Tab-separated table of N, CA and C in Angstrom:
chain	number	residue	atom	x	y	z
A	759	PRO	N	-53.058	83.451	75.345
A	759	PRO	CA	-54.410	82.990	75.357
A	759	PRO	C	-55.270	83.740	76.347
A	760	PHE	N	-54.747	84.647	77.171
A	760	PHE	CA	-55.558	85.431	78.113
A	760	PHE	C	-55.981	86.721	77.458
A	761	GLN	N	-57.201	87.185	77.820
A	761	GLN	CA	-57.719	88.425	77.269
A	761	GLN	C	-57.896	89.408	78.410
A	762	VAL	N	-57.577	90.670	78.168
A	762	VAL	CA	-57.795	91.693	79.177
A	762	VAL	C	-58.980	92.533	78.715
A	763	VAL	N	-60.059	92.501	79.495
A	763	VAL	CA	-61.258	93.258	79.155
A	763	VAL	C	-61.631	94.071	80.376
A	764	GLY	N	-61.615	95.382	80.233
A	764	GLY	CA	-62.015	96.262	81.333
A	764	GLY	C	-61.154	96.061	82.579
A	765	GLY	N	-59.886	95.756	82.424
A	765	GLY	CA	-59.004	95.607	83.567
A	765	GLY	C	-59.061	94.214	84.184
A	766	LYS	N	-59.898	93.330	83.662
A	766	LYS	CA	-60.011	91.985	84.211
A	766	LYS	C	-59.429	90.980	83.223
A	767	VAL	N	-58.820	89.960	83.763
A	767	VAL	CA	-58.243	88.921	82.924
A	767	VAL	C	-59.299	87.827	82.743
A	768	LYS	N	-59.546	87.489	81.490
A	768	LYS	CA	-60.546	86.452	81.188
A	768	LYS	C	-59.842	85.255	80.574
A	769	LYS	N	-60.233	84.080	81.051
A	769	LYS	CA	-59.673	82.850	80.502
A	769	LYS	C	-60.617	82.343	79.413
A	770	PRO	N	-60.074	81.820	78.336
A	770	PRO	CA	-60.937	81.263	77.298
A	770	PRO	C	-61.586	79.968	77.809
A	771	GLY	N	-62.763	79.677	77.299
A	771	GLY	CA	-63.437	78.453	77.729
A	771	GLY	C	-64.937	78.653	77.717
A	772	LYS	N	-65.600	78.024	78.667
A	772	LYS	CA	-67.050	78.081	78.725
A	772	LYS	C	-67.521	79.479	79.094
A	773	ARG	N	-68.608	79.883	78.456
A	773	ARG	CA	-69.188	81.186	78.763
A	773	ARG	C	-70.402	81.007	79.652
A	774	GLY	N	-70.909	82.112	80.207
A	774	GLY	CA	-72.123	82.081	81.007
A	774	GLY	C	-71.812	81.911	82.489
A	775	ARG	N	-72.879	81.737	83.242
A	775	ARG	CA	-72.739	81.610	84.692
A	775	ARG	C	-72.192	80.242	85.055
A	776	LYS	N	-71.368	80.250	86.073
A	776	LYS	CA	-70.853	78.984	86.566
A	776	LYS	C	-71.901	78.383	87.489
A	777	PRO	N	-72.135	77.086	87.396
A	777	PRO	CA	-73.142	76.479	88.262
A	777	PRO	C	-72.740	76.595	89.726
A	778	ALA	N	-73.654	77.170	90.499
A	778	ALA	CA	-73.401	77.306	91.926
A	778	ALA	C	-73.595	75.944	92.576
A	779	LYS	N	-72.984	75.775	93.719
A	779	LYS	CA	-73.143	74.527	94.449
A	779	LYS	C	-74.561	74.500	95.020
A	780	ILE	N	-75.448	73.756	94.355
A	780	ILE	CA	-76.849	73.713	94.752
A	780	ILE	C	-77.019	72.630	95.803
A	781	ASP	N	-77.724	73.002	96.838
A	781	ASP	CA	-77.995	72.051	97.897
A	781	ASP	C	-78.884	70.949	97.328
A	782	LEU	N	-78.471	69.710	97.484
A	782	LEU	CA	-79.200	68.587	96.905
A	782	LEU	C	-80.602	68.471	97.483
A	783	LYS	N	-80.760	68.715	98.776
A	783	LYS	CA	-82.085	68.617	99.406
A	783	LYS	C	-83.028	69.680	98.848
A	784	ALA	N	-82.533	70.885	98.649
A	784	ALA	CA	-83.363	71.964	98.105
A	784	ALA	C	-83.782	71.639	96.676
A	785	LYS	N	-82.843	71.052	95.927
A	785	LYS	CA	-83.151	70.695	94.543
A	785	LYS	C	-84.242	69.618	94.500
A	786	LEU	N	-84.136	68.627	95.361
A	786	LEU	CA	-85.151	67.577	95.424
A	786	LEU	C	-86.509	68.133	95.834
A	787	GLU	N	-86.505	69.050	96.789
A	787	GLU	CA	-87.774	69.641	97.251
A	787	GLU	C	-88.427	70.461	96.143
A	788	ARG	N	-87.612	71.213	95.379
A	788	ARG	CA	-88.160	71.972	94.250
A	788	ARG	C	-88.748	71.020	93.211
A	789	SER	N	-88.075	69.909	92.982
A	789	SER	CA	-88.568	68.930	92.025
A	789	SER	C	-89.898	68.343	92.493
A	790	ARG	N	-90.000	68.015	93.765
A	790	ARG	CA	-91.256	67.479	94.312
A	790	ARG	C	-92.383	68.503	94.197
A	791	GLN	N	-92.063	69.758	94.523
A	791	GLN	CA	-93.068	70.823	94.446
A	791	GLN	C	-93.544	71.000	93.007
A	792	SER	N	-92.612	70.972	92.089
A	792	SER	CA	-92.968	71.099	90.672
A	792	SER	C	-93.867	69.941	90.238
A	793	ALA	N	-93.560	68.738	90.695
A	793	ALA	CA	-94.377	67.567	90.354
A	793	ALA	C	-95.781	67.705	90.938
A	794	ARG	N	-95.882	68.205	92.186
A	794	ARG	CA	-97.203	68.414	92.802
A	794	ARG	C	-98.020	69.410	92.002
A	795	GLU	N	-97.379	70.518	91.601
A	795	GLU	CA	-98.080	71.541	90.819
A	795	GLU	C	-98.509	70.992	89.461
A	796	CYS	N	-97.674	70.178	88.857
A	796	CYS	CA	-97.999	69.573	87.563
A	796	CYS	C	-99.214	68.660	87.696
A	797	ARG	N	-99.231	67.850	88.752
A	797	ARG	CA	-100.375	66.957	88.961
A	797	ARG	C	-101.654	67.749	89.209
A	798	ALA	N	-101.537	68.853	89.963
A	798	ALA	CA	-102.716	69.686	90.236
A	798	ALA	C	-103.247	70.307	88.945
A	799	ARG	N	-102.332	70.804	88.092
A	799	ARG	CA	-102.758	71.376	86.808
A	799	ARG	C	-103.422	70.328	85.931
A	800	LYS	N	-102.859	69.119	85.924
A	800	LYS	CA	-103.415	68.033	85.128
A	800	LYS	C	-104.814	67.684	85.613
A	801	LYS	N	-104.993	67.639	86.937
A	801	LYS	CA	-106.303	67.320	87.516
A	801	LYS	C	-107.335	68.373	87.112
A	802	LEU	N	-106.962	69.649	87.205
A	802	LEU	CA	-107.867	70.729	86.809
A	802	LEU	C	-108.218	70.648	85.327
A	803	ARG	N	-107.215	70.343	84.524
A	803	ARG	CA	-107.447	70.255	83.082
A	803	ARG	C	-108.441	69.126	82.773
A	804	TYR	N	-108.268	67.971	83.415
A	804	TYR	CA	-109.191	66.863	83.186
A	804	TYR	C	-110.590	67.183	83.691
A	805	GLN	N	-110.700	67.875	84.833
A	805	GLN	CA	-112.015	68.278	85.327
A	805	GLN	C	-112.702	69.189	84.321
A	806	TYR	N	-111.954	70.163	83.798
A	806	TYR	CA	-112.509	71.096	82.819
A	806	TYR	C	-112.989	70.341	81.582
A	807	LEU	N	-112.165	69.406	81.094
A	807	LEU	CA	-112.537	68.658	79.891
A	807	LEU	C	-113.756	67.776	80.135
A	808	GLU	N	-113.841	67.170	81.318
A	808	GLU	CA	-115.012	66.337	81.636
A	808	GLU	C	-116.281	67.180	81.682
A	809	GLU	N	-116.192	68.372	82.273
A	809	GLU	CA	-117.355	69.268	82.308
A	809	GLU	C	-117.751	69.689	80.898
A	810	LEU	N	-116.767	69.958	80.071
A	810	LEU	CA	-117.027	70.349	78.688
A	810	LEU	C	-117.735	69.227	77.934
A	811	VAL	N	-117.255	68.006	78.103
A	811	VAL	CA	-117.868	66.857	77.435
A	811	VAL	C	-119.309	66.675	77.901
A	812	SER	N	-119.536	66.753	79.210
A	812	SER	CA	-120.900	66.546	79.710
A	812	SER	C	-121.841	67.646	79.226
A	813	SER	N	-121.360	68.894	79.159
A	813	SER	CA	-122.228	69.970	78.661
A	813	SER	C	-122.540	69.769	77.185
A	814	ARG	N	-121.569	69.310	76.410
A	814	ARG	CA	-121.811	69.049	74.989
A	814	ARG	C	-122.787	67.883	74.816
A	815	GLU	N	-122.663	66.871	75.681
A	815	GLU	CA	-123.590	65.737	75.595
A	815	GLU	C	-125.016	66.187	75.904
A	816	ARG	N	-125.168	67.055	76.899
A	816	ARG	CA	-126.505	67.585	77.215
A	816	ARG	C	-127.053	68.374	76.036
A	817	ALA	N	-126.203	69.168	75.399
A	817	ALA	CA	-126.643	69.953	74.240
A	817	ALA	C	-127.070	69.030	73.098
A	818	ILE	N	-126.329	67.959	72.896
A	818	ILE	CA	-126.678	67.002	71.839
A	818	ILE	C	-128.037	66.379	72.117
A	819	CYS	N	-128.273	65.991	73.381
A	819	CYS	CA	-129.571	65.396	73.739
A	819	CYS	C	-130.712	66.382	73.476
A	820	ALA	N	-130.495	67.636	73.865
A	820	ALA	CA	-131.537	68.652	73.660
A	820	ALA	C	-131.809	68.848	72.169
A	821	LEU	N	-130.760	68.863	71.371
A	821	LEU	CA	-130.929	69.037	69.929
A	821	LEU	C	-131.627	67.832	69.298
A	822	ARG	N	-131.314	66.627	69.800
A	822	ARG	CA	-131.993	65.439	69.266
A	822	ARG	C	-133.487	65.488	69.582
A	823	GLU	N	-133.816	65.924	70.808
A	823	GLU	CA	-135.229	66.050	71.176
A	823	GLU	C	-135.934	67.073	70.285
A	824	GLU	N	-135.248	68.190	70.041
A	824	GLU	CA	-135.820	69.230	69.180
A	824	GLU	C	-136.023	68.697	67.762
A	825	LEU	N	-135.037	67.953	67.264
A	825	LEU	CA	-135.150	67.374	65.927
A	825	LEU	C	-136.319	66.406	65.861
A	826	GLU	N	-136.484	65.585	66.889
A	826	GLU	CA	-137.595	64.633	66.920
A	826	GLU	C	-138.938	65.365	66.911
A	827	MET	N	-139.007	66.464	67.646
A	827	MET	CA	-140.233	67.266	67.681
A	827	MET	C	-140.549	67.806	66.275
A	828	TYR	N	-139.528	68.313	65.582
A	828	TYR	CA	-139.746	68.841	64.235
A	828	TYR	C	-140.164	67.735	63.271
A	829	LYS	N	-139.590	66.542	63.452
A	829	LYS	CA	-139.995	65.414	62.609
A	829	LYS	C	-141.473	65.102	62.822
A	830	GLN	N	-141.896	65.099	64.086
A	830	GLN	CA	-143.305	64.832	64.393
A	830	GLN	C	-144.201	65.891	63.749
A	831	TRP	N	-143.774	67.145	63.830
A	831	TRP	CA	-144.553	68.230	63.224
A	831	TRP	C	-144.672	68.014	61.715
A	832	CYS	N	-143.559	67.659	61.088
A	832	CYS	CA	-143.564	67.460	59.640
A	832	CYS	C	-144.477	66.304	59.250
A	833	MET	N	-144.421	65.211	60.027
A	833	MET	CA	-145.291	64.075	59.726
A	833	MET	C	-146.758	64.476	59.878
A	834	ALA	N	-147.056	65.269	60.889
A	834	ALA	CA	-148.433	65.718	61.096
A	834	ALA	C	-148.879	66.608	59.937
A	835	MET	N	-148.004	67.506	59.497
A	835	MET	CA	-148.364	68.397	58.392
A	835	MET	C	-148.509	67.634	57.087
A	836	ASP	N	-147.715	66.559	56.910
A	836	ASP	CA	-147.865	65.724	55.721
A	836	ASP	C	-149.251	65.074	55.686
A	837	GLN	N	-149.813	64.837	56.865
A	837	GLN	CA	-151.149	64.235	56.954
A	837	GLN	C	-152.248	65.303	56.915
A	838	GLY	N	-151.850	66.556	56.743
A	838	GLY	CA	-152.824	67.637	56.632
A	838	GLY	C	-153.219	68.252	57.961
A	839	LYS	N	-152.533	67.892	59.034
A	839	LYS	CA	-152.842	68.458	60.345
A	839	LYS	C	-151.798	69.516	60.679
A	840	ILE	N	-152.267	70.589	61.276
A	840	ILE	CA	-151.328	71.625	61.714
A	840	ILE	C	-151.180	71.490	63.231
A	841	PRO	N	-149.977	71.201	63.712
A	841	PRO	CA	-149.782	71.047	65.152
A	841	PRO	C	-150.128	72.337	65.895
A	842	SER	N	-150.660	72.150	67.106
A	842	SER	CA	-151.091	73.316	67.884
A	842	SER	C	-149.917	74.254	68.187
A	843	GLU	N	-148.714	73.689	68.335
A	843	GLU	CA	-147.539	74.537	68.614
A	843	GLU	C	-147.266	75.487	67.457
A	844	ILE	N	-147.434	74.993	66.239
A	844	ILE	CA	-147.186	75.839	65.057
A	844	ILE	C	-148.276	76.899	64.958
A	845	LYS	N	-149.519	76.497	65.257
A	845	LYS	CA	-150.594	77.487	65.245
A	845	LYS	C	-150.302	78.596	66.241
A	846	ALA	N	-149.840	78.204	67.433
A	846	ALA	CA	-149.528	79.190	68.465
A	846	ALA	C	-148.390	80.097	68.012
A	847	LEU	N	-147.385	79.511	67.370
A	847	LEU	CA	-146.267	80.320	66.866
A	847	LEU	C	-146.739	81.308	65.813
A	848	LEU	N	-147.589	80.822	64.886
A	848	LEU	CA	-148.061	81.688	63.808
A	848	LEU	C	-148.930	82.819	64.351
A	849	THR	N	-149.849	82.493	65.246
A	849	THR	CA	-150.707	83.548	65.794
A	849	THR	C	-149.894	84.492	66.667
A	850	GLY	N	-148.900	83.957	67.371
A	850	GLY	CA	-148.031	84.809	68.190
A	850	GLY	C	-147.220	85.760	67.341
A	851	GLU	N	-146.727	85.269	66.190
A	851	GLU	CA	-145.957	86.134	65.294
A	851	GLU	C	-146.840	87.214	64.703
A	852	GLU	N	-148.070	86.852	64.330
A	852	GLU	CA	-148.977	87.850	63.766
A	852	GLU	C	-149.267	88.935	64.795
A	853	GLN	N	-149.534	88.516	66.033
A	853	GLN	CA	-149.790	89.500	67.091
A	853	GLN	C	-148.541	90.324	67.352
A	854	GLY	N	-147.372	89.670	67.333
A	854	GLY	CA	-146.118	90.383	67.561
A	854	GLY	C	-145.848	91.405	66.486
A	855	LYS	N	-146.153	91.050	65.226
A	855	LYS	CA	-145.931	91.988	64.122
A	855	LYS	C	-146.838	93.205	64.243
A	856	THR	N	-148.098	92.978	64.596
A	856	THR	CA	-149.014	94.118	64.718
A	856	THR	C	-148.610	94.992	65.897
A	857	GLN	N	-148.147	94.373	66.978
A	857	GLN	CA	-147.707	95.166	68.135
A	857	GLN	C	-146.458	95.952	67.785
A	858	GLN	N	-145.516	95.316	67.080
A	858	GLN	CA	-144.286	96.011	66.717
A	858	GLN	C	-144.575	97.181	65.789
A	859	SER	N	-145.453	96.982	64.819
A	859	SER	CA	-145.732	98.062	63.880
A	859	SER	C	-146.443	99.211	64.582
A	860	SER	N	-147.317	98.898	65.548
A	860	SER	CA	-148.005	99.977	66.255
A	860	SER	C	-147.037	100.735	67.155
A	861	THR	N	-146.081	100.022	67.785
A	861	THR	CA	-145.105	100.730	68.622
A	861	THR	C	-144.161	101.552	67.762
A	862	LYS	N	-143.812	101.034	66.569
A	862	LYS	CA	-142.956	101.819	65.673
A	862	LYS	C	-143.654	103.096	65.239
A	863	LEU	N	-144.950	103.001	64.940
A	863	LEU	CA	-145.706	104.189	64.541
A	863	LEU	C	-145.779	105.187	65.687
A	864	ALA	N	-145.980	104.675	66.896
A	864	ALA	CA	-146.062	105.568	68.054
A	864	ALA	C	-144.725	106.258	68.285
A	865	LYS	N	-143.625	105.503	68.153
A	865	LYS	CA	-142.297	106.104	68.351
A	865	LYS	C	-142.018	107.128	67.256
A	866	ALA	N	-142.407	106.808	66.022
A	866	ALA	CA	-142.183	107.737	64.914
A	866	ALA	C	-142.969	109.020	65.149
A	867	GLY	N	-144.187	108.903	65.651
A	867	GLY	CA	-144.987	110.079	65.946
A	867	GLY	C	-144.361	110.921	67.043
A	868	LYS	N	-143.773	110.259	68.038
A	868	LYS	CA	-143.115	111.016	69.118
A	868	LYS	C	-141.913	111.761	68.597
A	869	THR	N	-141.106	111.108	67.745
A	869	THR	CA	-139.909	111.776	67.227
A	869	THR	C	-140.296	112.923	66.316
A	870	GLU	N	-141.369	112.780	65.552
A	870	GLU	CA	-141.817	113.885	64.692
A	870	GLU	C	-142.290	115.047	65.556
A	871	ALA	N	-142.977	114.717	66.630
A	871	ALA	CA	-143.457	115.792	67.514
A	871	ALA	C	-142.280	116.488	68.194
A	872	ASN	N	-141.265	115.711	68.598
A	872	ASN	CA	-140.097	116.310	69.227
A	872	ASN	C	-139.308	117.148	68.259
A	873	SER	N	-139.201	116.720	67.018
A	873	SER	CA	-138.400	117.492	66.055
A	873	SER	C	-139.143	118.769	65.653
A	874	SER	N	-140.469	118.749	65.677
A	874	SER	CA	-141.195	119.967	65.310
A	874	SER	C	-141.126	120.991	66.444
A	875	ASN	N	-140.895	120.542	67.678
A	875	ASN	CA	-140.771	121.485	68.807
A	875	ASN	C	-139.432	122.177	68.806
A	876	LEU	N	-138.423	121.635	68.104
A	876	LEU	CA	-137.098	122.249	68.077
A	876	LEU	C	-137.139	123.432	67.213
């Protein structure tokens, strides 16, 4: 039942490392340290989740306010009134479009001038 491998005699039975005589106090201290680290990780995880929930709640409130504003605008438009905010948006977009088109034309003119100099 004995095996000779590489000049050494091996006994059949359990394989792997034999458990070393572990100091009981060291084992308990490692267990306590592991428990402390686990509690710290759990605390951080709960803090992160609480912050996430509060940020989502703030976002929900902001979206509800925005929705209420749009409802008010729609009710005003149903009555034939155009809210001043929409007028400002429309006039701002018109001004923005004319500014963008003029800057695009200016940039196009510069690139044409640069390409003709090459």
